[in-house]
XYZ file of C-alpha atoms in Angstrom:
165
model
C -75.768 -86.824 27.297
C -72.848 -88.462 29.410
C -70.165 -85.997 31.070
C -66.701 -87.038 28.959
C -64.003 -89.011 30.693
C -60.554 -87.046 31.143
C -59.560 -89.687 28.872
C -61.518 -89.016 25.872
C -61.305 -87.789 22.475
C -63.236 -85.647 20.352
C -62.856 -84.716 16.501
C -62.535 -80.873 15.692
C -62.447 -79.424 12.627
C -60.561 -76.166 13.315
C -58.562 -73.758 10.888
C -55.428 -72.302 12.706
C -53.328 -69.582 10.826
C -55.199 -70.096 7.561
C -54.855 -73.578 7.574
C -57.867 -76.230 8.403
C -57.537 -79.421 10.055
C -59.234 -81.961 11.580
C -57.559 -82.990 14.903
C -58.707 -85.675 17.561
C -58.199 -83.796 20.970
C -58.725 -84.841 24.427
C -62.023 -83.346 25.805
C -60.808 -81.703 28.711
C -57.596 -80.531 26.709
C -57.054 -76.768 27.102
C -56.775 -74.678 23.656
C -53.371 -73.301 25.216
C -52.211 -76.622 25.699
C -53.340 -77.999 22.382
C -51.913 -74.935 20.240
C -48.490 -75.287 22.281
C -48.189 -79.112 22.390
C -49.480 -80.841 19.285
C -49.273 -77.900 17.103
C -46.110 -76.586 18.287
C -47.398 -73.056 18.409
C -44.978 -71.962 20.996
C -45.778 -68.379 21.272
C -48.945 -68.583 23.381
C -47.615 -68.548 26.845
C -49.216 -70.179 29.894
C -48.254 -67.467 32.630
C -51.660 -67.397 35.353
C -53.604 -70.626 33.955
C -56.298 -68.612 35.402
C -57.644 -66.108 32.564
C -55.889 -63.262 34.242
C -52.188 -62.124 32.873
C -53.452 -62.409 28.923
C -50.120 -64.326 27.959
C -51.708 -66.975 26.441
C -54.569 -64.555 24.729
C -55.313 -65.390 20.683
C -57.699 -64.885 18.468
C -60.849 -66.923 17.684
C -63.072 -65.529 14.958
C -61.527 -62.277 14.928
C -62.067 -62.353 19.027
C -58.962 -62.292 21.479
C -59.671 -65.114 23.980
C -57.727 -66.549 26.911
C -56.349 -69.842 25.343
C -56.242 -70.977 28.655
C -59.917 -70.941 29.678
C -60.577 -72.523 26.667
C -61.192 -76.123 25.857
C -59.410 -77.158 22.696
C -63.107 -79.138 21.502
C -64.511 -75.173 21.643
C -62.238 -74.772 18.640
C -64.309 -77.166 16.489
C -65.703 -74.865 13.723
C -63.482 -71.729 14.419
C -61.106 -69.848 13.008
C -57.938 -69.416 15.374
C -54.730 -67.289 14.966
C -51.801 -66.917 17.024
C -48.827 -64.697 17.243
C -46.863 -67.022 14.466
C -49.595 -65.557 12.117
C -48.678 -61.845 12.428
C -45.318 -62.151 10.293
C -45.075 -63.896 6.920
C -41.043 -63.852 7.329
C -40.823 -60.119 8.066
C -42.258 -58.253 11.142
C -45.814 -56.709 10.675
C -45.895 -53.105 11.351
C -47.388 -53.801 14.831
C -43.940 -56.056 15.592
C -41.911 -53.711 14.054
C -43.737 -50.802 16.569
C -42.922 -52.882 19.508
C -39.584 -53.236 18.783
C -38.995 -49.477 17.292
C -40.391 -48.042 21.194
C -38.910 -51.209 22.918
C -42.311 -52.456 24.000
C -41.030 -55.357 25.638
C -38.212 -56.924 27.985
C -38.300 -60.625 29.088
C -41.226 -60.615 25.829
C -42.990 -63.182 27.915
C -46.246 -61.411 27.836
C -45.526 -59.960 24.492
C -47.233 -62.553 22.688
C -50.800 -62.132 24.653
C -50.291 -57.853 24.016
C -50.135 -58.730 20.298
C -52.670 -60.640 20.147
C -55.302 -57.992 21.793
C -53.892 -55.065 20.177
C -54.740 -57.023 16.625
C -58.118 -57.265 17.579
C -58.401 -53.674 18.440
C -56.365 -52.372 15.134
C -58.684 -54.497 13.254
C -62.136 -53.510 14.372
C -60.488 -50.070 14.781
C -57.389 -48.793 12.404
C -57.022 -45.471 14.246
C -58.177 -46.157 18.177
C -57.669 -43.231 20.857
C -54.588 -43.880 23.713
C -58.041 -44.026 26.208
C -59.277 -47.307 23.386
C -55.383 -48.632 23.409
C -55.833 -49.129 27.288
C -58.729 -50.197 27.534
C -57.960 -52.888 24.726
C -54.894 -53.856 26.682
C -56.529 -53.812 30.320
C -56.986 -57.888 30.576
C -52.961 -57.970 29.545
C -50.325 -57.665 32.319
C -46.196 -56.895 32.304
C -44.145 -57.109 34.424
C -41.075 -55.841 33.435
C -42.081 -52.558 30.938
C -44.608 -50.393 32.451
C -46.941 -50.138 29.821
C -46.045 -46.912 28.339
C -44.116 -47.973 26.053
C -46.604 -50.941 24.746
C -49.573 -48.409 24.419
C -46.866 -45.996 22.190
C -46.324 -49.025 19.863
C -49.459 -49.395 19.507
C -50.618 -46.203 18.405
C -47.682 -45.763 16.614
C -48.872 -49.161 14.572
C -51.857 -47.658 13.917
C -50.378 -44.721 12.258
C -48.828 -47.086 10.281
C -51.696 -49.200 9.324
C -53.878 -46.079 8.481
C -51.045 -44.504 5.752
C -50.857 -47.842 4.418
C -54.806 -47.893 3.881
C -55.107 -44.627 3.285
């Protein structure tokens, strides 16, 4: 097997927000930089480029995943979503919590805090505050504290739960 060139490209078969493609992508392309640049998905953010602030966090399979650690070709197969699948031209009740306890200033990392707190509402409709900050932990701010994030988010999952139950 031969180590690919910078300058190759690879086929992927990938669905993102409910919708499959197939997409030639370089092979050292970054998911982030895929998502943001060919499929204008504009709501990941590329704060760190290192794995560490979470801005650029989505969900693969179900899984929040640093965009930016990820090659683009590691999408082949997988299911992606991003922040632009959370509203269908209204706010999902998690949006609507953020913006009901002001979770969010510049709303640069807002994107990445989404992202992780649908994986956690998912697997887990009514998590503890202790399981909202833990859930959180790989997702920095800057600007609110994170008070008021971790109240949106249990507030969402009040929400959530009366809707299901």
């Amino acid at each position: 097997m031969t180590t690919p060139s910078p300058s190759d490209r690879v086929e992927i078969d990938v669905e993102v927000n409910g919708r499959r493609r197939t997409v030639a992508v370089d092979a050292r392309e970054t998911l982030a930089d895929h998502l943001r640049n060919d499929q204008k998905l504009t709501g990941i953010k590329l704060g760190c480029e290192h794995g560490v602030c979470g801005a650029c966090t989505i969900l693969m399979d179900g899984a929040a995943v640093r965009s930016c650690l990820t090659l683009a070709a590691q999408g082949d197969g997988r299911s992606i979503r991003t922040v632009e699948d959370l509203s269908d031209g209204a706010l999902s009740p998690l949006q609507e919590a953020f913006k009901r306890h002001h979770a969010l200033q510049c709303g640069f990392c807002t994107a990445g805090f989404l992202m992780s707190a649908t994986e956690l509402l998912e697997a887990n409709p009514s998590p503890t505050k202790e399981e909202v900050i833990e859930a959180l932990s790989g997702n920095l701010c800057r600007c609110t504290g994170y008070q008021t994030i971790v109240e949106a988010v249990l507030d969402a999952a009040g929400q959530i739960g009366n809707k299901n139950g």
